[in-house]
């Protein structure tokens, strides 16, 4: 089959690789009908996530048709059309029983590697380094889905791929980011990052009762989408001082909640921006926490900072004194996608969400290297790319 494979920093290639096979009775094989490039895939593309190996198949946002099932999978059959969540979960361990699926105890065969990096291991993740299991991803013609009896959502008739594909990751991620904010009627929420996750976080915050959502970015096409499609107040951080603007918009108090939808590769300006880039280049820190710093310093006393952006390792100059002294609450985590898929599917069917609005480019799988370059460099107003095998 054809698959998009990682070979190093800014080097992805379409290769012919062996077809996946059933390895465990709870596996299924899915013929991919739609897959997408996620912003967190760019952390792999840019070389910031450790434990990648040449030839690894990328991609954790995908859906398709079941073409084979293991003997222990009784709730799927050949021909079923399913969306697959990006974290792999067994459904029966301590954490899965608490619906904390992204920290499943049984799905990461390389847990010992993750423990050395993070203390404990999260769940396995499709196409996202050997720290999270080394699983082949979904930017391919076919993919093996472990624990397929718990890790799927059957797609009802009448819904297109583009309406449901993002239930695999970014729609639940944006929703969980907003849910973590403890939003009350009348709340003001500020969101750093107007990529697809940020866009879904904006809409989710309004659905959960926010009165105002303030969206922060520097790319005009993203800010325009945040204003036109998601009805946010848009701030370009290259044109305004974000801290001062947020104080002005909230009577000096600060937003009730702040969402970091950027993560480890935040673009910084001035001295701190240069500091982060130098330290990252010297391998003295792994991430650039510009957005996180601003969110922590801007949130009102007693507010919530929700972190949806991916961080990989060790951060410098994070103002943790602000967290303790101002009674801030931090909520974060890889998204527990399984928990949100069915409720969000119902919102899609009811017309509360149309996730397809974030798609700006549709390309063939064979064009994945070009798509990555375009998405990474923000060319042609690219916000979200869907690939068709």
XYZ file of C-alpha atoms in Angstrom:
389
model
C 0.000 0.000 0.000
C 0.964 3.676 -0.247
C 1.694 5.540 2.981
C 3.138 8.866 4.090
C 6.393 8.072 5.909
C 8.685 10.182 8.091
C 12.382 10.255 7.224
C 13.643 13.214 9.240
C 13.125 16.909 9.805
C 10.921 18.319 7.023
C 11.300 15.060 5.100
C 8.155 13.013 4.502
C 7.733 10.686 1.544
C 5.030 8.578 -0.044
C 6.355 5.011 -0.015
C 5.092 1.552 -0.872
C 4.964 -0.411 2.383
C 3.507 -3.795 3.417
C -0.227 -3.947 3.980
C -1.231 -4.143 7.656
C -2.363 -7.479 9.055
C -4.462 -8.664 11.996
C -1.998 -9.225 14.848
C -4.404 -9.530 17.770
C -7.972 -10.903 18.004
C -9.205 -7.403 18.942
C -7.730 -5.770 15.807
C -9.507 -4.484 12.726
C -8.138 -3.386 9.369
C -9.601 -0.180 7.958
C -9.426 1.042 4.381
C -8.852 4.768 4.835
C -11.294 7.023 2.969
C -10.216 10.347 4.508
C -7.289 11.445 6.624
C -5.943 14.832 7.669
C -2.803 16.645 8.717
C -3.005 17.848 12.310
C -1.115 20.802 13.741
C 0.583 18.399 16.134
C 1.884 16.445 13.112
C 4.003 19.499 12.406
C 5.912 18.880 15.659
C 7.063 15.615 14.070
C 7.707 17.301 10.723
C 9.783 20.003 12.414
C 11.791 17.438 14.350
C 10.748 18.319 17.900
C 9.300 14.967 19.033
C 11.842 12.315 20.084
C 11.808 8.586 19.298
C 10.790 8.854 15.662
C 12.318 6.287 13.312
C 12.853 6.546 9.576
C 9.926 4.987 7.732
C 7.341 5.605 10.480
C 3.873 6.102 8.992
C 2.320 9.393 10.066
C -1.229 10.442 10.795
C -3.725 10.179 13.654
C -6.858 11.753 12.133
C -8.514 9.211 9.889
C -11.666 7.259 9.100
C -12.684 4.585 6.641
C -14.318 1.251 5.879
C -13.686 -1.945 7.818
C -12.208 -4.635 5.566
C -11.175 -7.245 8.172
C -11.783 -7.925 11.862
C -10.178 -10.101 14.489
C -12.013 -13.037 16.042
C -12.696 -11.157 19.300
C -14.334 -8.141 17.654
C -18.064 -8.766 17.750
C -19.408 -5.225 17.305
C -17.836 -4.504 13.896
C -18.283 -6.181 10.546
C -16.724 -5.829 7.130
C -18.249 -2.860 5.356
C -18.882 -0.750 8.481
C -17.886 2.898 8.079
C -16.086 4.162 11.182
C -14.170 7.092 12.647
C -11.151 6.068 14.738
C -10.034 8.122 17.789
C -6.360 9.061 17.860
C -5.616 7.645 21.356
C -5.704 3.870 21.538
C -7.610 2.561 24.559
C -8.344 -0.934 25.857
C -11.665 0.015 27.453
C -11.177 -2.029 30.624
C -8.202 -0.705 32.628
C -8.446 1.590 35.684
C -8.254 4.763 33.588
C -10.533 3.631 30.767
C -13.164 2.784 33.368
C -12.986 6.446 34.437
C -13.239 7.591 30.803
C -9.635 8.841 30.904
C -8.927 7.060 27.645
C -5.792 8.972 26.635
C -3.945 7.549 29.638
C -4.978 3.911 29.079
C -2.625 1.573 30.945
C -2.569 -1.201 28.338
C -2.155 0.338 24.887
C 1.424 1.655 24.892
C 3.900 -1.202 24.396
C 6.743 1.289 24.879
C 5.525 2.534 28.245
C 9.048 2.241 29.666
C 10.251 4.878 27.199
C 7.457 7.296 28.061
C 8.060 6.781 31.783
C 11.649 7.958 31.409
C 10.428 11.139 29.708
C 7.226 11.925 31.596
C 7.222 9.852 34.788
C 4.241 7.731 33.729
C 3.052 6.608 30.327
C 0.048 7.882 28.373
C -1.938 5.709 25.991
C -0.663 4.590 22.627
C -1.275 7.047 19.789
C -1.480 6.412 16.063
C 1.447 7.734 14.042
C 3.061 9.686 16.865
C 6.545 8.414 17.727
C 7.725 5.347 19.579
C 7.197 7.135 22.904
C 3.503 6.466 22.343
C 3.816 2.972 20.956
C 5.249 3.323 17.467
C 1.870 2.532 15.901
C 1.527 3.022 12.157
C -0.636 6.038 11.416
C -3.588 6.702 9.159
C -2.008 8.742 6.347
C -2.075 5.561 4.316
C -4.393 3.407 2.249
C -4.976 0.948 5.114
C -4.360 0.926 8.855
C -4.463 -1.633 11.651
C -6.708 -0.520 14.528
C -5.900 -2.197 17.873
C -8.698 -2.592 20.464
C -11.097 -1.967 17.575
C -14.046 -3.189 19.644
C -13.802 -0.039 21.808
C -11.934 2.406 19.569
C -14.449 3.350 16.900
C -17.569 5.338 16.079
C -19.925 3.979 13.448
C -20.984 6.688 11.013
C -24.740 6.980 10.399
C -26.043 7.048 6.857
C -26.318 10.486 5.308
C -23.217 12.035 6.855
C -20.196 12.805 4.688
C -16.578 12.106 5.639
C -15.931 15.824 6.048
C -18.766 16.165 8.562
C -17.408 13.452 10.877
C -13.664 13.046 10.181
C -12.644 15.529 12.857
C -14.385 13.508 15.568
C -11.119 11.541 15.483
C -9.253 14.375 17.210
C -9.607 18.114 16.741
C -13.333 18.579 17.384
C -13.233 16.670 20.703
C -9.953 18.434 21.505
C -11.469 21.876 21.043
C -14.573 20.850 22.973
C -12.611 19.349 25.881
C -10.457 22.480 26.024
C -13.596 24.569 26.469
C -15.233 22.085 28.864
C -12.137 22.259 31.061
C -12.695 26.007 31.483
C -15.639 25.592 33.871
C -17.586 28.119 31.786
C -20.500 29.920 33.453
C -23.137 32.090 31.786
C -21.505 35.440 31.088
C -17.934 34.113 31.075
C -15.202 35.652 28.956
C -12.781 33.137 27.425
C -9.509 34.015 25.674
C -8.005 31.528 23.224
C -4.437 31.576 21.950
C -4.237 30.005 18.481
C -6.873 30.160 15.738
C -5.986 26.956 13.948
C -8.656 24.243 13.693
C -8.509 23.313 17.399
C -8.785 26.973 18.348
C -11.754 27.421 15.995
C -13.567 24.461 17.552
C -12.698 25.700 21.047
C -14.293 29.061 20.203
C -17.529 27.470 19.034
C -17.541 25.043 21.967
C -17.068 27.865 24.470
C -20.126 29.632 23.072
C -22.138 26.389 23.148
C -21.189 25.945 26.809
C -22.443 29.419 27.730
C -19.606 31.891 27.257
C -20.721 35.453 26.599
C -17.526 36.551 24.839
C -14.640 34.678 23.260
C -11.432 36.495 22.376
C -9.246 34.827 19.738
C -5.522 35.577 19.472
C -3.317 34.847 16.447
C -1.219 36.652 13.816
C -2.398 35.132 10.532
C -5.160 37.212 8.888
C -6.915 34.179 7.392
C -7.192 32.507 10.795
C -8.371 35.668 12.528
C -10.903 36.228 9.739
C -12.241 32.686 10.187
C -12.450 33.180 13.966
C -14.513 36.319 13.469
C -16.650 35.340 10.498
C -17.305 31.659 11.257
C -16.965 31.486 15.025
C -18.028 35.012 16.083
C -14.989 35.703 18.249
C -13.335 39.027 19.029
C -10.095 38.781 17.043
C -6.735 40.116 18.276
C -3.583 40.158 16.142
C -0.715 39.912 18.613
C 1.647 41.549 16.127
C -0.529 44.667 16.195
C -1.638 44.935 19.835
C -0.227 44.183 23.259
C -2.287 41.134 24.181
C -2.074 41.655 27.941
C -3.231 45.273 27.706
C -5.971 44.429 25.210
C -7.363 41.660 27.435
C -7.387 43.986 30.441
C -9.194 46.640 28.418
C -11.814 44.102 27.302
C -12.425 42.801 30.839
C -12.365 45.945 32.960
C -8.825 45.228 34.127
C -9.724 41.864 35.639
C -8.627 39.453 32.900
C -10.529 36.637 31.162
C -12.359 34.096 33.320
C -10.580 31.323 31.443
C -7.708 31.088 28.979
C -7.068 28.319 26.442
C -3.635 27.569 25.006
C -4.393 25.972 21.642
C -0.847 26.535 20.354
C 1.617 24.298 22.193
C 5.316 23.731 21.861
C 6.070 25.735 18.714
C 4.532 29.074 19.660
C 5.840 32.059 17.722
C 7.398 34.550 20.119
C 8.261 38.193 19.612
C 10.930 40.352 21.187
C 13.521 39.216 23.703
C 11.569 36.229 25.052
C 10.824 34.967 21.553
C 14.512 35.061 20.688
C 15.397 33.477 24.037
C 13.113 30.492 23.388
C 14.416 29.912 19.880
C 18.042 30.020 20.991
C 17.464 27.660 23.932
C 15.507 25.263 21.743
C 18.227 25.311 19.089
C 20.811 24.543 21.803
C 18.616 21.676 23.125
C 18.487 23.488 26.458
C 14.686 23.327 26.341
C 12.348 21.284 24.187
C 9.385 23.635 23.790
C 8.610 27.318 23.188
C 5.911 28.130 25.779
C 5.096 31.674 24.628
C 1.325 31.195 24.526
C 1.309 29.360 27.858
C 3.210 32.190 29.576
C 0.770 34.775 28.247
C -2.256 32.697 29.226
C -0.988 32.237 32.794
C -0.206 35.928 33.200
C -3.438 37.138 31.572
C -6.029 34.930 33.293
C -7.999 36.564 36.079
C -7.365 35.620 39.699
C -9.029 32.308 40.484
C -9.507 31.546 36.792
C -8.801 28.461 34.708
C -6.021 27.908 32.179
C -6.875 25.056 29.813
C -4.005 23.638 27.753
C -4.968 21.881 24.530
C -1.718 22.559 22.679
C 0.807 19.707 22.687
C 3.943 20.006 24.818
C 6.684 17.428 24.572
C 9.143 17.907 27.375
C 10.775 20.672 29.374
C 9.843 24.355 29.489
C 11.790 27.360 30.720
C 10.688 30.636 32.285
C 7.126 29.477 32.972
C 5.667 31.860 35.605
C 4.470 29.208 38.013
C 4.408 31.735 40.840
C 1.394 33.258 39.110
C -0.384 29.892 39.275
C 0.089 29.480 43.012
C -0.215 33.072 44.191
C -3.282 33.900 42.109
C -5.215 30.669 42.706
C -5.188 29.588 39.063
C -6.388 26.147 38.029
C -4.622 24.321 35.196
C -6.417 21.597 33.240
C -4.851 19.754 30.368
C -4.252 16.368 28.774
C -4.330 14.497 25.517
C -8.009 14.395 24.620
C -10.148 11.527 25.912
C -11.710 11.303 22.456
C -13.877 8.224 23.063
C -15.810 10.159 25.730
C -16.875 12.883 23.311
C -17.453 11.174 19.981
C -21.109 10.178 20.353
C -22.303 13.415 22.061
C -20.532 15.534 19.449
C -21.916 13.366 16.656
C -25.382 14.226 17.936
C -24.507 17.931 17.891
C -23.391 17.550 14.280
C -26.639 15.780 13.362
C -28.605 18.526 15.144
C -26.806 21.244 13.194
C -24.941 22.718 16.181
C -21.564 21.952 14.566
C -20.475 21.798 10.944
C -16.804 20.875 11.400
C -16.075 21.004 7.671
C -15.783 24.812 7.720
C -12.123 24.584 8.782
C -11.096 22.695 5.618
C -9.228 24.946 3.221
C -7.440 22.331 1.079
C -8.347 18.909 -0.258
C -5.489 16.913 -1.759
C -4.532 13.389 -2.755
C -2.497 11.256 -0.365
C 0.262 11.224 -2.966
C 0.570 14.991 -2.484
C 1.186 14.696 1.276
C 4.788 16.008 1.120
C 3.581 19.148 -0.670
C 0.654 19.455 1.745
C 2.971 19.285 4.772
C 5.230 21.975 3.327
C 2.286 24.239 2.557
C 0.634 23.701 5.943
C 3.889 24.187 7.858
C 4.749 27.421 6.035
C 1.165 28.744 6.121
C 1.116 29.098 2.344
C -2.009 29.741 0.274
C -3.992 30.609 3.448
C -3.806 26.937 4.446
C -5.640 26.164 7.704
C -6.628 22.500 7.357
C -5.749 19.844 4.769
C -7.759 16.680 4.116
C -6.019 13.912 2.176
C -7.775 11.281 0.081
C -5.955 7.955 -0.520
